[in-house]
Tab-separated table of C-alpha atoms in Angstrom:
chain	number	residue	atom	x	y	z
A	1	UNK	CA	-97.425	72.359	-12.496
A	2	UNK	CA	-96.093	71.036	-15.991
A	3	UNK	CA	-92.351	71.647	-16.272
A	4	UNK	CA	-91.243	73.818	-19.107
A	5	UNK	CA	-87.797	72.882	-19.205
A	6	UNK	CA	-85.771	69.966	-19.043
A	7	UNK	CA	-82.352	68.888	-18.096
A	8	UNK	CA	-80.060	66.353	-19.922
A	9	UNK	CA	-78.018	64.896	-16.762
A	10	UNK	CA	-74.347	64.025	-16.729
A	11	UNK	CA	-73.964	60.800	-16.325
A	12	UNK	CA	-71.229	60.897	-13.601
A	13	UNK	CA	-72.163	61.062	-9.976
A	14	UNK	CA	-70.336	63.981	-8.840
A	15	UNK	CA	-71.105	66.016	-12.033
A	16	UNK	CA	-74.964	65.051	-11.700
A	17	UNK	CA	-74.774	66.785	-8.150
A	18	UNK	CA	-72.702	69.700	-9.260
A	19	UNK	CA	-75.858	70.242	-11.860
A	20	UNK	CA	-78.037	71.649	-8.716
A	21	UNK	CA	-77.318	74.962	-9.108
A	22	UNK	CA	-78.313	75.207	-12.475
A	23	UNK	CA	-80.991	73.448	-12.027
A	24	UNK	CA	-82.045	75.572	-9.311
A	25	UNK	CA	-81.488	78.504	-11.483
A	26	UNK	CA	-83.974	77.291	-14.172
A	27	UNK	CA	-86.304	76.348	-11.945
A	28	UNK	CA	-86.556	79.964	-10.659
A	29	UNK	CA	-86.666	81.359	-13.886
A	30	UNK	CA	-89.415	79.095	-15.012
A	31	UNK	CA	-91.082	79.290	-11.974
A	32	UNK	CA	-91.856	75.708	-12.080
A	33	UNK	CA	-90.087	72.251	-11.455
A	34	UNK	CA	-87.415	71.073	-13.780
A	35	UNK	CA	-87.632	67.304	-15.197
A	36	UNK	CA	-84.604	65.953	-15.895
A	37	UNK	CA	-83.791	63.201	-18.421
A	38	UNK	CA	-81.049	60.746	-16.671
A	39	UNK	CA	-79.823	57.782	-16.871
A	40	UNK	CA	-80.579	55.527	-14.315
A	41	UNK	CA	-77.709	54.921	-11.964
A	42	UNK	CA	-77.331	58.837	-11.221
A	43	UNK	CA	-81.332	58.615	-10.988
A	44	UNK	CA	-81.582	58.868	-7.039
A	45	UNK	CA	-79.382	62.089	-7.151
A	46	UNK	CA	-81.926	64.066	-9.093
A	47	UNK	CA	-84.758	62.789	-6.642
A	48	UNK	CA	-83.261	64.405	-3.662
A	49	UNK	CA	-82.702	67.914	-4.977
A	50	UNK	CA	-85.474	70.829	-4.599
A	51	UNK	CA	-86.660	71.777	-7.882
A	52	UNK	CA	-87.311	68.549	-9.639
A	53	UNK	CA	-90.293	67.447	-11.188
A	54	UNK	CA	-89.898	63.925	-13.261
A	55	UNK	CA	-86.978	62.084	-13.718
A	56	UNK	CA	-87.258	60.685	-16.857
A	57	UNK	CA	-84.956	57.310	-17.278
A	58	UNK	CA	-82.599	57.589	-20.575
A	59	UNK	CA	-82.327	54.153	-21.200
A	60	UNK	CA	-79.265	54.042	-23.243
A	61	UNK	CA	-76.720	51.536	-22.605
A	62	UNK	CA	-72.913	53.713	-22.139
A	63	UNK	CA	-71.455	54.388	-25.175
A	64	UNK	CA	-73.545	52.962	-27.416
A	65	UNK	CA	-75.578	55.676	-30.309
A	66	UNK	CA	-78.481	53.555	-30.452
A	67	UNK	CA	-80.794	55.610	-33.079
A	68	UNK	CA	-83.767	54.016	-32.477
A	69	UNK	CA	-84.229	54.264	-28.456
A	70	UNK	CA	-82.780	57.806	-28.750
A	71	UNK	CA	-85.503	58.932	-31.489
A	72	UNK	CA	-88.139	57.036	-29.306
A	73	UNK	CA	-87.286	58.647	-26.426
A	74	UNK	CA	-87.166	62.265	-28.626
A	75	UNK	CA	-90.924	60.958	-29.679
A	76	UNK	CA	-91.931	60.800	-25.817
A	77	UNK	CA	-89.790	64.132	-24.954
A	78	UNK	CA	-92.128	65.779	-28.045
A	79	UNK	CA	-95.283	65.321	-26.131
A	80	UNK	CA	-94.263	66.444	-23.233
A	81	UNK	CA	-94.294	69.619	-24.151
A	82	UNK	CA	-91.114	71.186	-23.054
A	83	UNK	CA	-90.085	74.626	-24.361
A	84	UNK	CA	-86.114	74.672	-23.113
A	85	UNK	CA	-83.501	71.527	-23.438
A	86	UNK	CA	-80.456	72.121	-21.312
A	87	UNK	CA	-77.516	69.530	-22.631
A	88	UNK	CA	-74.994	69.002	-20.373
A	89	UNK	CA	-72.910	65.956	-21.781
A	90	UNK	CA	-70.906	67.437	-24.182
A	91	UNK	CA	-71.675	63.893	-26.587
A	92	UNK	CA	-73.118	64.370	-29.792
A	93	UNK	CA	-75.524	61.661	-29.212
A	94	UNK	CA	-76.722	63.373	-26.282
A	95	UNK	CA	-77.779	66.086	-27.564
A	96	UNK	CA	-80.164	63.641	-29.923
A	97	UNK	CA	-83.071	62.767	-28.097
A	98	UNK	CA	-83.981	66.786	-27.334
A	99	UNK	CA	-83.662	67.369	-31.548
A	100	UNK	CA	-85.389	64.418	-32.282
A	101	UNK	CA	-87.868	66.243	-30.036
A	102	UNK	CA	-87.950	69.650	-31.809
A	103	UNK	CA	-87.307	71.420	-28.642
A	104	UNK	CA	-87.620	74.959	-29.125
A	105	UNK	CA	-84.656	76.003	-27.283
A	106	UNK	CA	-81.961	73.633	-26.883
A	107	UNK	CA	-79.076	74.779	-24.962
A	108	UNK	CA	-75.115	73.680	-24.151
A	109	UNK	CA	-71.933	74.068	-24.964
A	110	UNK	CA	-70.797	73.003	-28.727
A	111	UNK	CA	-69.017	70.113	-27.820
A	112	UNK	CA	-68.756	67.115	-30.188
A	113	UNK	CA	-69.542	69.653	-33.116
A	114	UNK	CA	-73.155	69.926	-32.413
A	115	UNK	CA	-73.796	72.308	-34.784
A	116	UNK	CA	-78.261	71.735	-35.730
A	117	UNK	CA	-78.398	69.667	-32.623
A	118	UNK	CA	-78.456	72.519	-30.469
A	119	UNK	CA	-79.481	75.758	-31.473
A	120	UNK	CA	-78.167	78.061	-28.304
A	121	UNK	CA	-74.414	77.061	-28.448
A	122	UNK	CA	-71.584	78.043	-25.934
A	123	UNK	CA	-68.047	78.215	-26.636
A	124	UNK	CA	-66.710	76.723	-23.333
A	125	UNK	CA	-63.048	78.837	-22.131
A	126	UNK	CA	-61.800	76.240	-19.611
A	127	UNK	CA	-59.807	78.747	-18.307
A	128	UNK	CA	-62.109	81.096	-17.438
A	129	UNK	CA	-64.274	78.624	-16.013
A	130	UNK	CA	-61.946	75.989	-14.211
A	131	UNK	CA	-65.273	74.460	-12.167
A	132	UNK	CA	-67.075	72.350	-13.632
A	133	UNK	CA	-70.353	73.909	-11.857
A	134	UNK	CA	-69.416	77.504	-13.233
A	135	UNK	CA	-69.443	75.696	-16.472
A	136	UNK	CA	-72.891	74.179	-16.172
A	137	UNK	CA	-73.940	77.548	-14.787
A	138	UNK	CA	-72.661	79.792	-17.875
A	139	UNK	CA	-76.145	77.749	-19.186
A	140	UNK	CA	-78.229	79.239	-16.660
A	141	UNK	CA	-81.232	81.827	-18.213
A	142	UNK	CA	-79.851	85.445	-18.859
A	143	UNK	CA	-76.215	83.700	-17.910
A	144	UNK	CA	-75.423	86.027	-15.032
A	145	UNK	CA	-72.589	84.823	-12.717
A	146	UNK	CA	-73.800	83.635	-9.085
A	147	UNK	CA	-74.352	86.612	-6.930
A	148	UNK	CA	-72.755	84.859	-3.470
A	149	UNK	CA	-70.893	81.983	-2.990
A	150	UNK	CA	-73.472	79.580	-1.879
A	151	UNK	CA	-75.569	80.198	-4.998
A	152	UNK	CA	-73.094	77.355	-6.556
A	153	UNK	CA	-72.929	75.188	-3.305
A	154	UNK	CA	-75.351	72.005	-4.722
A	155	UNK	CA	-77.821	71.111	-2.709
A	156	UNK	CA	-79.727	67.644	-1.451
A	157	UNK	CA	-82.243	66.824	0.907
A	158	UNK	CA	-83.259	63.604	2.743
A	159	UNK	CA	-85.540	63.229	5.268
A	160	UNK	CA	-84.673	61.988	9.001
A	161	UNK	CA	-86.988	59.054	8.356
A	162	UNK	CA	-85.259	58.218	5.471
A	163	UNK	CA	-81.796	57.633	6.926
A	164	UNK	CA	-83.765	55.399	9.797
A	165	UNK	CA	-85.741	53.604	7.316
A	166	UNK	CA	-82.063	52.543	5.113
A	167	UNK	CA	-80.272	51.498	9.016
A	168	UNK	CA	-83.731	49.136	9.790
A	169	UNK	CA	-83.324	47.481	6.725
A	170	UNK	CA	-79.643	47.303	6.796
A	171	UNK	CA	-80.297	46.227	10.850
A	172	UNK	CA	-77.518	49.003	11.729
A	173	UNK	CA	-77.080	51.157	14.852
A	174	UNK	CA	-75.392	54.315	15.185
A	175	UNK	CA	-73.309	55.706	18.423
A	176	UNK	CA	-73.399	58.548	19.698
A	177	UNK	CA	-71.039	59.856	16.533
A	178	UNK	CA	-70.844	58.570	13.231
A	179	UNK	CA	-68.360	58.317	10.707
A	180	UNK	CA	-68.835	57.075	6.887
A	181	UNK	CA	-65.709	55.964	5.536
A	182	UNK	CA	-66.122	56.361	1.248
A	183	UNK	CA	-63.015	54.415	0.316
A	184	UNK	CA	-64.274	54.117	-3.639
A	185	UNK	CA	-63.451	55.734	-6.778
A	186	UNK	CA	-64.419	55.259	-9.827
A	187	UNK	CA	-62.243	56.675	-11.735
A	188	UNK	CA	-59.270	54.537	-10.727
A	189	UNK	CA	-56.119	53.624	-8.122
A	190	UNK	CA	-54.807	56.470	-7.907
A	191	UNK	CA	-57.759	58.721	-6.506
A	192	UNK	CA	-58.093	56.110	-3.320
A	193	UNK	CA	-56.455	56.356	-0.407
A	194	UNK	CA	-54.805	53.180	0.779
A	195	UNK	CA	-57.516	50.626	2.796
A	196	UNK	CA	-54.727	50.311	5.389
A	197	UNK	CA	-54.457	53.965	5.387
A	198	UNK	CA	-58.360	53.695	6.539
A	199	UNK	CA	-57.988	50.856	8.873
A	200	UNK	CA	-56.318	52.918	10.663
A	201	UNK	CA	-58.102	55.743	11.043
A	202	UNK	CA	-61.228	53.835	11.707
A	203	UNK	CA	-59.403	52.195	14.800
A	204	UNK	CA	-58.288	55.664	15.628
A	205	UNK	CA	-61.925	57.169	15.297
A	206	UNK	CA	-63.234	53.556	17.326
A	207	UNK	CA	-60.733	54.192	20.558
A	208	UNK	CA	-62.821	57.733	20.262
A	209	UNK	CA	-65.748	55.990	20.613
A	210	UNK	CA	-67.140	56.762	17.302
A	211	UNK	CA	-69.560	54.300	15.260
A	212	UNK	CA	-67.687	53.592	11.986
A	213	UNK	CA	-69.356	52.731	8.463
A	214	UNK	CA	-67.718	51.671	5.032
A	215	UNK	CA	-70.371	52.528	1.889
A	216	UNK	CA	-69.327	51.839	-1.358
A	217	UNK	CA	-70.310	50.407	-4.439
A	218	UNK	CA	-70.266	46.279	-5.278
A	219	UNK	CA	-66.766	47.234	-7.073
A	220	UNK	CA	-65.831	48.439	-3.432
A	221	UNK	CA	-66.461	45.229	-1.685
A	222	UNK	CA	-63.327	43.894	-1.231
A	223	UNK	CA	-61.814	47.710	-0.166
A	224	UNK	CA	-64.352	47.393	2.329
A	225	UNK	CA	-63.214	43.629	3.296
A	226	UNK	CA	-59.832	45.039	3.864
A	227	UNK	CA	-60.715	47.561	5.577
A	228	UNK	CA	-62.940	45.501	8.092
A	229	UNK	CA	-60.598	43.230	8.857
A	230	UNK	CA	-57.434	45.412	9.470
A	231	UNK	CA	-59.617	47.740	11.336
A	232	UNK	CA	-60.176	44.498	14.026
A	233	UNK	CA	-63.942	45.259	13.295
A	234	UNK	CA	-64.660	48.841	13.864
A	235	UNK	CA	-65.460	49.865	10.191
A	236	UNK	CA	-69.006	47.931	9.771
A	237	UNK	CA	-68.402	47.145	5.579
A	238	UNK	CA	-71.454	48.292	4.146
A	239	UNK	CA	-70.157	48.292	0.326
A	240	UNK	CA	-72.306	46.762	-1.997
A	241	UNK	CA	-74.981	46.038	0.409
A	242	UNK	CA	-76.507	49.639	-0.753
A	243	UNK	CA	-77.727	50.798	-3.821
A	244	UNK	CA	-76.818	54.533	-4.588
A	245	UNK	CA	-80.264	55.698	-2.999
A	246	UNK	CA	-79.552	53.963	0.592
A	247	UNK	CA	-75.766	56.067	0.221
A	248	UNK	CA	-76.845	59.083	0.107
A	249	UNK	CA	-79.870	58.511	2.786
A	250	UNK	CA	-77.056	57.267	5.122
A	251	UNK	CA	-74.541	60.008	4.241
A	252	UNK	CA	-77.221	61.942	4.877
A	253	UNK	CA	-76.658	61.364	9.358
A	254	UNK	CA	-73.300	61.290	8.783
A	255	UNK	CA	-71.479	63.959	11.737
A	256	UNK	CA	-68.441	63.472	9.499
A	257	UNK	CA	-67.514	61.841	6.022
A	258	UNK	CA	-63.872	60.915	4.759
A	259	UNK	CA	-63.947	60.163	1.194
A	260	UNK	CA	-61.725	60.369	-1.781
A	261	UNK	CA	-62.249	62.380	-5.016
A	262	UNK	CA	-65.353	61.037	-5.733
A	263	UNK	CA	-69.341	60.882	-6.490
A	264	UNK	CA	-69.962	60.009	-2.884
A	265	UNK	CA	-67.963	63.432	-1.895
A	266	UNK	CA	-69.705	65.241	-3.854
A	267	UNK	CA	-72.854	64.267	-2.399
A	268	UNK	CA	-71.470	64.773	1.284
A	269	UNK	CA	-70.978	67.893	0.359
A	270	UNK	CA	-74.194	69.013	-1.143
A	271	UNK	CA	-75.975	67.022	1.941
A	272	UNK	CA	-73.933	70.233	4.117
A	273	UNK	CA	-72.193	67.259	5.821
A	274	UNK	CA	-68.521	67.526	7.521
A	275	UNK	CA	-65.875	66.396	5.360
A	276	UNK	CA	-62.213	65.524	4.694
A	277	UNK	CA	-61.954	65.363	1.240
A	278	UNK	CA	-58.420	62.775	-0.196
A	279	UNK	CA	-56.963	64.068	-3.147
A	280	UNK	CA	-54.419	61.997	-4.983
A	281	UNK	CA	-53.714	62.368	-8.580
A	282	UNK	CA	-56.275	64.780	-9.501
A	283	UNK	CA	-57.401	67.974	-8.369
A	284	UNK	CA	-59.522	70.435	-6.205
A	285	UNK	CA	-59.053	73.221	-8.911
A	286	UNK	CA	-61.744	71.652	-11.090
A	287	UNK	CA	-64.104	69.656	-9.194
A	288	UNK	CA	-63.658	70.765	-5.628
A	289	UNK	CA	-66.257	69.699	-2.449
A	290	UNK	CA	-68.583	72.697	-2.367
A	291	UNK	CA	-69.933	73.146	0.760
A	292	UNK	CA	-68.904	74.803	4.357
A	293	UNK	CA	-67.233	72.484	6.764
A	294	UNK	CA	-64.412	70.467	4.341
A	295	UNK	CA	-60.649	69.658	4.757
A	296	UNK	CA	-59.571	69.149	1.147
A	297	UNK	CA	-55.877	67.053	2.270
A	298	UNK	CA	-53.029	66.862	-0.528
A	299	UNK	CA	-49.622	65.379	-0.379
A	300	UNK	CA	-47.707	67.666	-2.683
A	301	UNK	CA	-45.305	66.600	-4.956
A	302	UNK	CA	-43.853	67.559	-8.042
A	303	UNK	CA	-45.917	65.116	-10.370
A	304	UNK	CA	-49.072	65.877	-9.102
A	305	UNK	CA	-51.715	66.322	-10.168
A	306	UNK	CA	-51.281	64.080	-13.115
A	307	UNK	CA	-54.878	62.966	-13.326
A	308	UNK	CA	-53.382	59.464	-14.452
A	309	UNK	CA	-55.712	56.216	-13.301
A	310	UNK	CA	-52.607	54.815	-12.339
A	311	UNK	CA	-49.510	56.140	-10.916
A	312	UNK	CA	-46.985	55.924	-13.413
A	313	UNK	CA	-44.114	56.063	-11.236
A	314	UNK	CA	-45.640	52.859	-9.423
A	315	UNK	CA	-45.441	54.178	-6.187
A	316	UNK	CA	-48.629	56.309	-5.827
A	317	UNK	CA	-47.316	58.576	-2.814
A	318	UNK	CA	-49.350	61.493	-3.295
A	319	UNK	CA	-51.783	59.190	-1.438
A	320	UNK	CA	-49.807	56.550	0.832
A	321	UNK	CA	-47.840	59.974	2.147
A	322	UNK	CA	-51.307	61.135	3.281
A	323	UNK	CA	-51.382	59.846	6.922
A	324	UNK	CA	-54.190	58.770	9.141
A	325	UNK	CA	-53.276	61.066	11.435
A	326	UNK	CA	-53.522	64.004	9.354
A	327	UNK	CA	-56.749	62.822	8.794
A	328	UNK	CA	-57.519	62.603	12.458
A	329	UNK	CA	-56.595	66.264	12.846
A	330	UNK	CA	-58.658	67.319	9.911
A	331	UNK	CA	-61.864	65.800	11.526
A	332	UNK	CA	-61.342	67.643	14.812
A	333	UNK	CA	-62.428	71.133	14.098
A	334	UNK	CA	-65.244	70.000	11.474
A	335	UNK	CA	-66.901	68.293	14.715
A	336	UNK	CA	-65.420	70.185	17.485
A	337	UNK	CA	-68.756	71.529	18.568
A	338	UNK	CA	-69.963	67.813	19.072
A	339	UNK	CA	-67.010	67.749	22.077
A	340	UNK	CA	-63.239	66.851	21.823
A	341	UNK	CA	-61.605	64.023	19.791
C-alpha cells in the first residue's frame, strides 16, 4: 500500500528511536506504512520499527545547505505522491526538501523561523513538554496526548535469526547469560563512564559466569581496547567491528545492557531489553530510557547536570563516583528471574 505520509528523521540515534511513537501514531491514522526520509547512518533504526514502508536516504552531507541535492531530492519526494510531511529537525534546511516538494501538509515545530516552509507550525513550550518524545508526539494527527504510558515506549523488532546471523559472521558465542557493555557516547567525555569503571564490572559479571560483549562505534575502539585488556579478557571488544545494523541485531539477545546516555540506550530500550542506564553530565528529565526493566544510576552533585562535553571542574565525578558495584546491584533484579547473581 502507497504511504501517504512521510517522516523527516532526526539525525541523532537516540532521537531517531524516540520518533516510533509518532510514527506509529501516523501510521494508524493513515492506515498505511509511513516512509521516512533519513539520513543514512540512523538508516537501520527506521528498518526495524513496525510501521515503515521506504526509507528514503537524504543524502546530505552534516551541516552543509546544499540547494541543489535538497531540491533534487524535493523533485523525487514530488512524485511520490505524499499528502503529509512530518519535520522533525528543527533546521531550516530540513524542512527544504518537503517544500521543494509541494507537500500538501507539512508539519513541525517553527524552529529556525520556518515560516512558508511549513505550513502546520507548532510553538514548542519546553516546559510543558520536557521529553523529547512528547515533543515529537504534540505532531501526531488530531494531537491528543498518549492514552497509557506505553503508547510513548518506542518500539524495535529483530528477528532471532538475525541476532544468530550478526554472531556467525562475527564467529561469536554466547553463555548461558549475556551482557553488552555500550561504553560510547557521542556526545562527549563526560556522558561515559570510566573504561576502568567497566573493566571491572565485566570481571565482576565474568566470576558470575556471564558472557561479556563491548559494541561500539570505530570512535569506540580504543574504549573497547581498554576495556579488554583491564578486564583480563572477559569483555570480547566488539567496537568498530559492527556497523549500526549488527548493534542493534546483537542488542537485540542481550539478557542485560549497561550503557551510558546514549543512541545505543535508547535502542536497548525500545528492543524491551534490561538495562542500567549511566548518567553523567546530562539528564534523565529530557531524554530518559523508555521502556520497563531500567536502572537509570546518578551520582548527585551540586553541578550536575551541566550538560557540558567536558567536565569543567576537570574531575568528572558525577561518573568516576558511580561504582561498579552499584552497577552490579542494579543488574540483579532486572535479571533476577534468570537465577541469582
Amino acid at each position: 500500500m502507497k504511504a501517504v505520509s512521510l517522516l523527516v528523521a532526526p539525525a541523532w540515534v537516540g532521537d531517531a528511536v524516540m520518533s516510533e511513537p509518532l510514527l506509529r501514531r501516523i501510521a494508524a491514522a493513515d492506515k498505511c506504512p509511513v516512509d521516512v526520509l533519513a539520513p543514512p547512518w540512523v538508516a537501520p533504526v527506521f528498518k526495524r520499527m513496525p510501521g515503515v514502508g521506504k526509507v528514503i536516504p537524504a543524502p546530505f552531507a552534516h551541516g552543509k545547505l546544499d540547494l541543489a541535492g535538497r531540491w533534487k531530492t524535493g523533485r523525487f519526494l514530488k512524485a511520490q505522491g505524499y499528502s503529509n510531511a512530518y519535520v522533525l529537525p528543527n533546521s531550516l534546511k530540513s524542512a527544504l526538501p518537503v517544500a521543494f516538494a509541494g507537500i500538501t501538509h507539512r508539519i513541525g515545530f517553527t524552529g529556525e523561523c520556518r515560516y512558508g516552509l511549513l505550513n502546520q507550525r507548532h510553538t514548542l513550550d519546553k516546559q510543558a513538554l520536557p521529553r523529547m518524545v512528547d515533543r515529537f508526539l504534540a505532531l501526531a494527527p488530531g494531537n491528543k496526548a498518549p492514552e497509557t504510558p506505553d503508547d510513548a515506549m518506542p518500539v524495535l523488532q529483530v528477528s532471532h535469526s538475525a541476532f544468530d546471523q550478526v554472531c556467525t559472521k562475527l564467529g561469536l558465542t554466547r553463555g548461558h547469560r549475556l551482557a553488552v557493555l555500550c561504553p560510547g557516547a557521542e556526545y562527549g567525555a563526560a556522558k561515559r563512564w570510566p573504561p576502568e569503571h567497566f573493566a571491572t564490572l565485566a570481571r565482576q559479571l565474568g566470576q558470575q559466569d556471564w558472557t561479556v560483549w563491548t559494541i561500539g562505534s570505530h570512535k569506540d575502539q580504543e574504549i573497547g581496547k581498554v576495556i579488554e585488556q583491564q578486564s583480563q579478557g572477559v569483555a570480547i571488544n566488539l567496537c568498530g567491528k559492527t556497523q549500526l545494523a549488527d548493534a542493534i541485531d546483537l542488542l537485540s539477545g542481550a539478557d542485560v545492557a549497561i550503557t551510558n546516555d546514549s543512541g545505543l540506550m535508547h535502542v536497548a530500550a525500545a528492543l524491551a531489553r534490561p538495562l542500567v542506564a549511566l548518567y553523567g553530565s546530562s539528564s534523565p528529565g529530557f531524554t530518559p530510557p523508555l521502556a520497563g526493566r531500567v536502572a537509570i544510576l546518578q551520582h548527585p552533585l551540586p553541578c550536575s547536570p551541566c550538560f557540558a562535553r567536558t567536565c569543567r571542574y576537570g574531575h568528572l565525578d558525577c561518573l568516576n563516583k558511580l561504582t561498579p558495584d552499584s552497577v552490579m546491584n542494579a543488574i540483579a533484579p532486572l535479571v533476577s528471574n534468570n537465577g541469582p547473581i
